[in-house]
Amino acid sequence: TRSIIMEADDNNVDRPVVKQQSTAKDNNQSVAVKENDVSNRLDAERLLREYYSKFGVDIDPVLKQGNDDNEQNKSPSFPTRFVRLNPRYEESETIKLIKAELPAESPYPKLVPWLDSESFGKFYCVPGDFRIAQSKAYKQGRLYGQDISSGAAVHHLLKNLDSKTKTTKASPNKESTTSSKPDKEPLRILDLCCAPGLKLCAIADWLEQNHVSSSEQQQGPPVVVGVDLHEERLDVTKNVIRKYHVDAETRGACGASRPERLPRIRLYHGDGTTFDPATKQHRELVFDTKADWEEILHQQQQQDGTKQKRKRHNKSSRARERKRLRLLQQQDEKRVYTTANDPALAHQDEEKQYYDRVLVDAECSTDGSLKHVQKVLKRLETSLETDSGPSTSILTFLQDDRKMEYLVSLQKRLAFNGFRLLRAGGLLLYTTCSLSEEQNEQVVQSLLASHSNANLIPIDLSCLGGSSPLVVEGSLAGTIRFLPNTGGSTANEFYGGGFFMAKIQKAQW
């Protein structure tokens, strides 16, 4: 069996460590594999140097840092990390709180200049040793620990969402954001691999800041749907959403709207390669902000004006939540069944199952995260290697072609299903935190070759700090690759982990 363990890393919490539960015999076998394939740290470093050199990345500073056992000589492995401000709080107050926790002479926090993220929360860089999870601003819900490349993904997923230009077969590479849905139908956004929910929250923040005002002219507020296969990761995602989008003590109140007008966030436990909202199979509704708001209202009525603090997650509230979620899912299934048996309604309802935007942040080898690489190397030197080792690290995929083939197959199936769930005219953003062409450009090329109505939309380098050597065009023209920041230059302090992005549109015809 497999279990997912979330690593406590504020800027890389969306990458799981997969732990293989094994017997003593399996452990002995894994030790043998380690000794035969990566016998020591030097062998691992050699493999990593060869891999990263293909992309012009000098990984020696990261490897040297990991080898330095003298605590007095250690400085942060990475000079900066990133936070995204919660847009429902006053920016000046949040910055003041962050500054209060830094040395008086510190020039941080610094606004990231190249990413226009004001519509869903500005990004700032902070010192690499700044403990985000321990900061007062974080505990109050004023900021998210989120890598800047992740913010760039949300920006390009939602960019020009209000545009009314129309894409045709004659102009396949010109972006269009008009889909075939009726104007009054709510926007629907899908995050197909959503855990731990940071991009999901950024999407909801964008919709709240940009679309809530027009929701009265629609049939309801925008809907953001998240899907993930792993229950443990979905539990983390639920907690993140509750903190930033439900709990009145941490969500923020600046410009807050009535709950019924806020973007509705729904989470499904399901396989992203087969997820389909129009069927009963392959999905289970495990969270809905509507159900959470109803629980808050219930508890407020029970308190009847008392000052008693609202209780959450007790046995009775969890039972009420499960009941509400079952009713909501039954309503969905009843509607699908009814329209499936009524030809006059079938086409209309089919359109309601599709999405205006789909984000596929696919499972990958995580080699764009050099923090992850450091942790893998550290585990090589301990007994933990026999359990969790680099079983999901770039080291494993560099040595085992079969595992790489399976990973790429998974990524293709995620991308293909995400594209299938797009409305005509909708946009899919495919991303990974890997540099590997097999996991990136080749997956995108496979999707384009298999779907005549799929058009690659070039991403403009100029709006991603195109003058930086850390932002380059992929080997497939129009795609973007962020190279990982290994430190050493203050000019690169506004860039973080390695990341790949490709934008694909489903044609109207």
PDB file of C-alpha atoms in Angstrom, residues 145-361:
ATOM      1  CA  GLY A 145       3.831  30.581   1.744  1.00  0.00           C
ATOM      2  CA  GLN A 146       3.844  30.089  -2.036  1.00  0.00           C
ATOM      3  CA  ASP A 147       6.603  29.962  -4.627  1.00  0.00           C
ATOM      4  CA  ILE A 148       6.630  32.721  -7.224  1.00  0.00           C
ATOM      5  CA  SER A 149       6.478  30.281 -10.170  1.00  0.00           C
ATOM      6  CA  SER A 150       3.230  28.944  -8.719  1.00  0.00           C
ATOM      7  CA  GLY A 151       1.852  32.490  -8.801  1.00  0.00           C
ATOM      8  CA  ALA A 152       2.932  32.852 -12.432  1.00  0.00           C
ATOM      9  CA  ALA A 153       0.914  29.727 -13.253  1.00  0.00           C
ATOM     10  CA  VAL A 154      -2.284  31.181 -11.750  1.00  0.00           C
ATOM     11  CA  HIS A 155      -1.681  34.497 -13.517  1.00  0.00           C
ATOM     12  CA  HIS A 156      -1.444  32.833 -16.935  1.00  0.00           C
ATOM     13  CA  LEU A 157      -4.322  30.465 -16.245  1.00  0.00           C
ATOM     14  CA  LEU A 158      -6.701  33.378 -15.616  1.00  0.00           C
ATOM     15  CA  LYS A 159      -5.129  36.107 -17.741  1.00  0.00           C
ATOM     16  CA  ASN A 160      -7.630  37.801 -20.077  1.00  0.00           C
ATOM     17  CA  LEU A 161     -10.514  35.786 -18.661  1.00  0.00           C
ATOM     18  CA  ASP A 162     -12.845  38.673 -19.495  1.00  0.00           C
ATOM     19  CA  SER A 163     -11.690  38.959 -23.083  1.00  0.00           C
ATOM     20  CA  LYS A 164     -14.429  38.598 -25.704  1.00  0.00           C
ATOM     21  CA  THR A 165     -12.261  37.761 -28.711  1.00  0.00           C
ATOM     22  CA  LYS A 166     -13.106  34.523 -30.475  1.00  0.00           C
ATOM     23  CA  THR A 167     -10.659  31.840 -31.569  1.00  0.00           C
ATOM     24  CA  THR A 168     -11.162  30.139 -34.919  1.00  0.00           C
ATOM     25  CA  LYS A 169      -9.408  27.479 -36.928  1.00  0.00           C
ATOM     26  CA  ALA A 170      -7.830  30.243 -38.994  1.00  0.00           C
ATOM     27  CA  SER A 171      -6.026  31.730 -35.990  1.00  0.00           C
ATOM     28  CA  PRO A 172      -4.976  28.724 -33.901  1.00  0.00           C
ATOM     29  CA  ASN A 173      -2.167  30.465 -32.009  1.00  0.00           C
ATOM     30  CA  LYS A 174      -4.030  33.604 -30.977  1.00  0.00           C
ATOM     31  CA  GLU A 175      -5.458  33.391 -27.496  1.00  0.00           C
ATOM     32  CA  SER A 176      -9.198  33.494 -27.045  1.00  0.00           C
ATOM     33  CA  THR A 177     -11.037  33.334 -23.756  1.00  0.00           C
ATOM     34  CA  THR A 178     -14.616  33.190 -24.933  1.00  0.00           C
ATOM     35  CA  SER A 179     -16.167  29.756 -24.486  1.00  0.00           C
ATOM     36  CA  SER A 180     -19.399  28.347 -25.846  1.00  0.00           C
ATOM     37  CA  LYS A 181     -21.286  28.677 -22.554  1.00  0.00           C
ATOM     38  CA  PRO A 182     -24.173  31.134 -22.103  1.00  0.00           C
ATOM     39  CA  ASP A 183     -23.065  34.538 -20.756  1.00  0.00           C
ATOM     40  CA  LYS A 184     -25.089  34.187 -17.548  1.00  0.00           C
ATOM     41  CA  GLU A 185     -23.647  30.828 -16.577  1.00  0.00           C
ATOM     42  CA  PRO A 186     -21.124  30.969 -13.695  1.00  0.00           C
ATOM     43  CA  LEU A 187     -17.441  30.626 -14.439  1.00  0.00           C
ATOM     44  CA  ARG A 188     -16.090  27.150 -13.701  1.00  0.00           C
ATOM     45  CA  ILE A 189     -12.402  26.527 -12.982  1.00  0.00           C
ATOM     46  CA  LEU A 190     -10.879  23.066 -12.460  1.00  0.00           C
ATOM     47  CA  ASP A 191      -7.636  22.278 -10.603  1.00  0.00           C
ATOM     48  CA  LEU A 192      -7.111  18.632 -11.482  1.00  0.00           C
ATOM     49  CA  CYS A 193      -4.244  17.918  -9.038  1.00  0.00           C
ATOM     50  CA  CYS A 194      -5.165  20.427  -6.368  1.00  0.00           C
ATOM     51  CA  ALA A 195      -3.383  19.460  -3.111  1.00  0.00           C
ATOM     52  CA  PRO A 196      -2.322  21.213  -0.953  1.00  0.00           C
ATOM     53  CA  GLY A 197      -4.603  23.971  -2.220  1.00  0.00           C
ATOM     54  CA  LEU A 198      -2.350  27.018  -2.593  1.00  0.00           C
ATOM     55  CA  LYS A 199      -3.076  27.497  -6.297  1.00  0.00           C
ATOM     56  CA  LEU A 200      -6.737  26.692  -5.612  1.00  0.00           C
ATOM     57  CA  CYS A 201      -6.880  29.525  -3.066  1.00  0.00           C
ATOM     58  CA  ALA A 202      -5.106  31.892  -5.464  1.00  0.00           C
ATOM     59  CA  ILE A 203      -7.699  31.099  -8.144  1.00  0.00           C
ATOM     60  CA  ALA A 204     -10.545  31.740  -5.682  1.00  0.00           C
ATOM     61  CA  ASP A 205      -8.885  34.985  -4.547  1.00  0.00           C
ATOM     62  CA  TRP A 206      -8.655  36.138  -8.171  1.00  0.00           C
ATOM     63  CA  LEU A 207     -12.305  35.307  -8.823  1.00  0.00           C
ATOM     64  CA  GLU A 208     -13.406  37.072  -5.636  1.00  0.00           C
ATOM     65  CA  GLN A 209     -11.489  40.220  -6.539  1.00  0.00           C
ATOM     66  CA  ASN A 210     -12.525  40.256 -10.207  1.00  0.00           C
ATOM     67  CA  HIS A 211     -15.857  38.469 -10.636  1.00  0.00           C
ATOM     68  CA  VAL A 212     -17.924  38.706  -7.456  1.00  0.00           C
ATOM     69  CA  SER A 213     -19.268  42.093  -8.511  1.00  0.00           C
ATOM     70  CA  SER A 214     -20.807  40.561 -11.621  1.00  0.00           C
ATOM     71  CA  SER A 215     -22.150  37.388  -9.968  1.00  0.00           C
ATOM     72  CA  GLU A 216     -25.629  38.877  -9.585  1.00  0.00           C
ATOM     73  CA  GLN A 217     -25.896  38.997 -13.375  1.00  0.00           C
ATOM     74  CA  GLN A 218     -24.952  35.327 -13.512  1.00  0.00           C
ATOM     75  CA  GLN A 219     -26.817  32.255 -12.301  1.00  0.00           C
ATOM     76  CA  GLY A 220     -24.566  32.140  -9.249  1.00  0.00           C
ATOM     77  CA  PRO A 221     -21.013  32.816  -8.038  1.00  0.00           C
ATOM     78  CA  PRO A 222     -17.946  31.360  -9.786  1.00  0.00           C
ATOM     79  CA  VAL A 223     -17.182  27.722  -8.999  1.00  0.00           C
ATOM     80  CA  VAL A 224     -13.685  26.390  -8.313  1.00  0.00           C
ATOM     81  CA  VAL A 225     -13.340  22.602  -8.316  1.00  0.00           C
ATOM     82  CA  GLY A 226     -10.326  20.773  -6.928  1.00  0.00           C
ATOM     83  CA  VAL A 227      -9.569  17.063  -7.448  1.00  0.00           C
ATOM     84  CA  ASP A 228      -6.931  14.895  -5.818  1.00  0.00           C
ATOM     85  CA  LEU A 229      -6.429  11.167  -5.443  1.00  0.00           C
ATOM     86  CA  HIS A 230      -4.896  11.143  -1.973  1.00  0.00           C
ATOM     87  CA  GLU A 231      -7.142  11.578   1.057  1.00  0.00           C
ATOM     88  CA  GLU A 232      -4.321  12.752   3.320  1.00  0.00           C
ATOM     89  CA  ARG A 233      -3.439  15.549   0.920  1.00  0.00           C
ATOM     90  CA  LEU A 234      -7.102  16.506   0.590  1.00  0.00           C
ATOM     91  CA  ASP A 235      -7.283  16.856   4.378  1.00  0.00           C
ATOM     92  CA  VAL A 236      -4.432  19.361   4.169  1.00  0.00           C
ATOM     93  CA  THR A 237      -6.248  21.155   1.334  1.00  0.00           C
ATOM     94  CA  LYS A 238      -9.477  21.410   3.326  1.00  0.00           C
ATOM     95  CA  ASN A 239      -7.626  22.989   6.221  1.00  0.00           C
ATOM     96  CA  VAL A 240      -5.944  25.511   3.929  1.00  0.00           C
ATOM     97  CA  ILE A 241      -9.260  26.513   2.314  1.00  0.00           C
ATOM     98  CA  ARG A 242     -11.008  26.800   5.669  1.00  0.00           C
ATOM     99  CA  LYS A 243      -8.244  29.020   6.999  1.00  0.00           C
ATOM    100  CA  TYR A 244      -8.208  31.452   4.080  1.00  0.00           C
ATOM    101  CA  HIS A 245     -11.748  31.287   2.693  1.00  0.00           C
ATOM    102  CA  VAL A 246     -14.125  30.296   5.485  1.00  0.00           C
ATOM    103  CA  ASP A 247     -12.895  31.055   8.994  1.00  0.00           C
ATOM    104  CA  ALA A 248     -13.811  34.653   9.861  1.00  0.00           C
ATOM    105  CA  GLU A 249     -10.794  34.930  12.185  1.00  0.00           C
ATOM    106  CA  THR A 250      -8.222  34.305   9.443  1.00  0.00           C
ATOM    107  CA  ARG A 251      -9.844  34.846   6.017  1.00  0.00           C
ATOM    108  CA  GLY A 252      -9.720  38.640   6.283  1.00  0.00           C
ATOM    109  CA  ALA A 253     -12.513  41.149   5.917  1.00  0.00           C
ATOM    110  CA  CYS A 254     -11.194  43.892   3.649  1.00  0.00           C
ATOM    111  CA  GLY A 255     -13.743  44.209   0.873  1.00  0.00           C
ATOM    112  CA  ALA A 256     -15.427  40.964   1.941  1.00  0.00           C
ATOM    113  CA  SER A 257     -18.682  40.069   0.234  1.00  0.00           C
ATOM    114  CA  ARG A 258     -21.674  38.135   1.432  1.00  0.00           C
ATOM    115  CA  PRO A 259     -20.943  34.371   1.634  1.00  0.00           C
ATOM    116  CA  GLU A 260     -23.555  33.516  -1.001  1.00  0.00           C
ATOM    117  CA  ARG A 261     -21.700  35.720  -3.518  1.00  0.00           C
ATOM    118  CA  LEU A 262     -18.199  34.399  -2.836  1.00  0.00           C
ATOM    119  CA  PRO A 263     -16.571  31.876  -5.181  1.00  0.00           C
ATOM    120  CA  ARG A 264     -17.763  28.398  -4.307  1.00  0.00           C
ATOM    121  CA  ILE A 265     -14.920  25.931  -3.709  1.00  0.00           C
ATOM    122  CA  ARG A 266     -15.595  22.213  -4.027  1.00  0.00           C
ATOM    123  CA  LEU A 267     -13.174  19.330  -3.452  1.00  0.00           C
ATOM    124  CA  TYR A 268     -13.502  15.841  -4.893  1.00  0.00           C
ATOM    125  CA  HIS A 269     -11.641  12.723  -3.882  1.00  0.00           C
ATOM    126  CA  GLY A 270     -10.963  11.112  -7.230  1.00  0.00           C
ATOM    127  CA  ASP A 271      -8.469  10.101  -9.872  1.00  0.00           C
ATOM    128  CA  GLY A 272      -7.572  13.054 -12.081  1.00  0.00           C
ATOM    129  CA  THR A 273      -7.031  10.769 -15.061  1.00  0.00           C
ATOM    130  CA  THR A 274     -10.683   9.638 -15.024  1.00  0.00           C
ATOM    131  CA  PHE A 275     -12.522  12.383 -13.119  1.00  0.00           C
ATOM    132  CA  ASP A 276     -15.811  13.336 -14.775  1.00  0.00           C
ATOM    133  CA  PRO A 277     -18.464  15.509 -13.080  1.00  0.00           C
ATOM    134  CA  ALA A 278     -21.130  14.081 -15.395  1.00  0.00           C
ATOM    135  CA  THR A 279     -20.858  10.556 -13.986  1.00  0.00           C
ATOM    136  CA  LYS A 280     -21.255   8.937 -10.559  1.00  0.00           C
ATOM    137  CA  GLN A 281     -18.004   7.045 -10.899  1.00  0.00           C
ATOM    138  CA  HIS A 282     -14.496   8.201 -10.043  1.00  0.00           C
ATOM    139  CA  ARG A 283     -15.500  11.012  -7.681  1.00  0.00           C
ATOM    140  CA  GLU A 284     -16.637  11.701  -4.141  1.00  0.00           C
ATOM    141  CA  LEU A 285     -17.507  15.187  -2.907  1.00  0.00           C
ATOM    142  CA  VAL A 286     -15.511  15.716   0.314  1.00  0.00           C
ATOM    143  CA  PHE A 287     -15.731  19.487   0.784  1.00  0.00           C
ATOM    144  CA  ASP A 288     -17.936  22.381  -0.292  1.00  0.00           C
ATOM    145  CA  THR A 289     -17.689  25.908   1.077  1.00  0.00           C
ATOM    146  CA  LYS A 290     -21.478  26.066   0.917  1.00  0.00           C
ATOM    147  CA  ALA A 291     -21.671  23.230   3.465  1.00  0.00           C
ATOM    148  CA  ASP A 292     -19.114  24.987   5.665  1.00  0.00           C
ATOM    149  CA  TRP A 293     -21.030  28.272   5.583  1.00  0.00           C
ATOM    150  CA  GLU A 294     -24.214  26.401   6.507  1.00  0.00           C
ATOM    151  CA  GLU A 295     -22.422  24.864   9.510  1.00  0.00           C
ATOM    152  CA  ILE A 296     -21.279  28.307  10.627  1.00  0.00           C
ATOM    153  CA  LEU A 297     -24.854  29.591  10.376  1.00  0.00           C
ATOM    154  CA  HIS A 298     -26.094  26.560  12.322  1.00  0.00           C
ATOM    155  CA  GLN A 299     -23.644  27.135  15.150  1.00  0.00           C
ATOM    156  CA  GLN A 300     -24.437  30.841  15.265  1.00  0.00           C
ATOM    157  CA  GLN A 301     -28.118  30.020  15.658  1.00  0.00           C
ATOM    158  CA  GLN A 302     -27.318  27.456  18.366  1.00  0.00           C
ATOM    159  CA  GLN A 303     -25.298  30.000  20.311  1.00  0.00           C
ATOM    160  CA  ASP A 304     -28.308  32.348  20.228  1.00  0.00           C
ATOM    161  CA  GLY A 305     -26.380  35.548  20.770  1.00  0.00           C
ATOM    162  CA  THR A 306     -23.932  34.174  23.353  1.00  0.00           C
ATOM    163  CA  LYS A 307     -20.230  34.975  23.144  1.00  0.00           C
ATOM    164  CA  GLN A 308     -19.267  31.318  23.152  1.00  0.00           C
ATOM    165  CA  LYS A 309     -16.545  30.633  20.602  1.00  0.00           C
ATOM    166  CA  ARG A 310     -17.649  28.604  17.613  1.00  0.00           C
ATOM    167  CA  LYS A 311     -16.522  24.980  17.765  1.00  0.00           C
ATOM    168  CA  ARG A 312     -15.368  23.184  14.652  1.00  0.00           C
ATOM    169  CA  HIS A 313     -14.481  19.648  13.735  1.00  0.00           C
ATOM    170  CA  ASN A 314     -16.239  18.030  16.685  1.00  0.00           C
ATOM    171  CA  LYS A 315     -18.113  14.782  16.148  1.00  0.00           C
ATOM    172  CA  SER A 316     -21.540  16.329  15.587  1.00  0.00           C
ATOM    173  CA  SER A 317     -20.286  19.017  13.183  1.00  0.00           C
ATOM    174  CA  ARG A 318     -18.432  16.416  11.119  1.00  0.00           C
ATOM    175  CA  ALA A 319     -21.601  14.308  10.949  1.00  0.00           C
ATOM    176  CA  ARG A 320     -23.619  17.310   9.749  1.00  0.00           C
ATOM    177  CA  GLU A 321     -20.941  18.092   7.178  1.00  0.00           C
ATOM    178  CA  ARG A 322     -21.020  14.537   5.782  1.00  0.00           C
ATOM    179  CA  LYS A 323     -24.816  14.703   5.549  1.00  0.00           C
ATOM    180  CA  ARG A 324     -24.733  18.030   3.679  1.00  0.00           C
ATOM    181  CA  LEU A 325     -22.084  16.754   1.280  1.00  0.00           C
ATOM    182  CA  ARG A 326     -24.130  13.603   0.566  1.00  0.00           C
ATOM    183  CA  LEU A 327     -27.183  15.728  -0.180  1.00  0.00           C
ATOM    184  CA  LEU A 328     -25.203  18.040  -2.465  1.00  0.00           C
ATOM    185  CA  GLN A 329     -23.750  15.097  -4.365  1.00  0.00           C
ATOM    186  CA  GLN A 330     -27.185  13.444  -4.620  1.00  0.00           C
ATOM    187  CA  GLN A 331     -28.561  16.653  -6.095  1.00  0.00           C
ATOM    188  CA  ASP A 332     -25.776  16.626  -8.688  1.00  0.00           C
ATOM    189  CA  GLU A 333     -26.394  12.974  -9.533  1.00  0.00           C
ATOM    190  CA  LYS A 334     -30.173  13.474  -9.754  1.00  0.00           C
ATOM    191  CA  ARG A 335     -29.685  16.353 -12.191  1.00  0.00           C
ATOM    192  CA  VAL A 336     -27.290  14.308 -14.317  1.00  0.00           C
ATOM    193  CA  TYR A 337     -29.688  11.334 -14.350  1.00  0.00           C
ATOM    194  CA  THR A 338     -32.679  13.529 -15.257  1.00  0.00           C
ATOM    195  CA  THR A 339     -30.976  15.295 -18.138  1.00  0.00           C
ATOM    196  CA  ALA A 340     -29.431  12.065 -19.407  1.00  0.00           C
ATOM    197  CA  ASN A 341     -32.965  10.748 -19.908  1.00  0.00           C
ATOM    198  CA  ASP A 342     -34.345  13.946 -21.405  1.00  0.00           C
ATOM    199  CA  PRO A 343     -32.850  14.644 -24.863  1.00  0.00           C
ATOM    200  CA  ALA A 344     -34.152  18.206 -24.754  1.00  0.00           C
ATOM    201  CA  LEU A 345     -32.005  18.919 -21.692  1.00  0.00           C
ATOM    202  CA  ALA A 346     -29.081  16.603 -22.328  1.00  0.00           C
ATOM    203  CA  HIS A 347     -26.973  18.979 -24.463  1.00  0.00           C
ATOM    204  CA  GLN A 348     -27.648  21.931 -22.176  1.00  0.00           C
ATOM    205  CA  ASP A 349     -26.573  20.006 -19.081  1.00  0.00           C
ATOM    206  CA  GLU A 350     -23.565  18.517 -20.845  1.00  0.00           C
ATOM    207  CA  GLU A 351     -22.243  22.022 -21.377  1.00  0.00           C
ATOM    208  CA  LYS A 352     -22.583  22.731 -17.644  1.00  0.00           C
ATOM    209  CA  GLN A 353     -20.172  19.900 -16.854  1.00  0.00           C
ATOM    210  CA  TYR A 354     -17.280  21.538 -18.674  1.00  0.00           C
ATOM    211  CA  TYR A 355     -14.813  24.143 -17.445  1.00  0.00           C
ATOM    212  CA  ASP A 356     -13.659  27.526 -18.684  1.00  0.00           C
ATOM    213  CA  ARG A 357     -10.157  26.940 -17.345  1.00  0.00           C
ATOM    214  CA  VAL A 358      -8.316  23.768 -16.318  1.00  0.00           C
ATOM    215  CA  LEU A 359      -5.048  23.644 -14.397  1.00  0.00           C
ATOM    216  CA  VAL A 360      -3.081  20.390 -14.624  1.00  0.00           C
ATOM    217  CA  ASP A 361      -0.167  20.707 -12.211  1.00  0.00           C
TER     218      ASP A 361
END
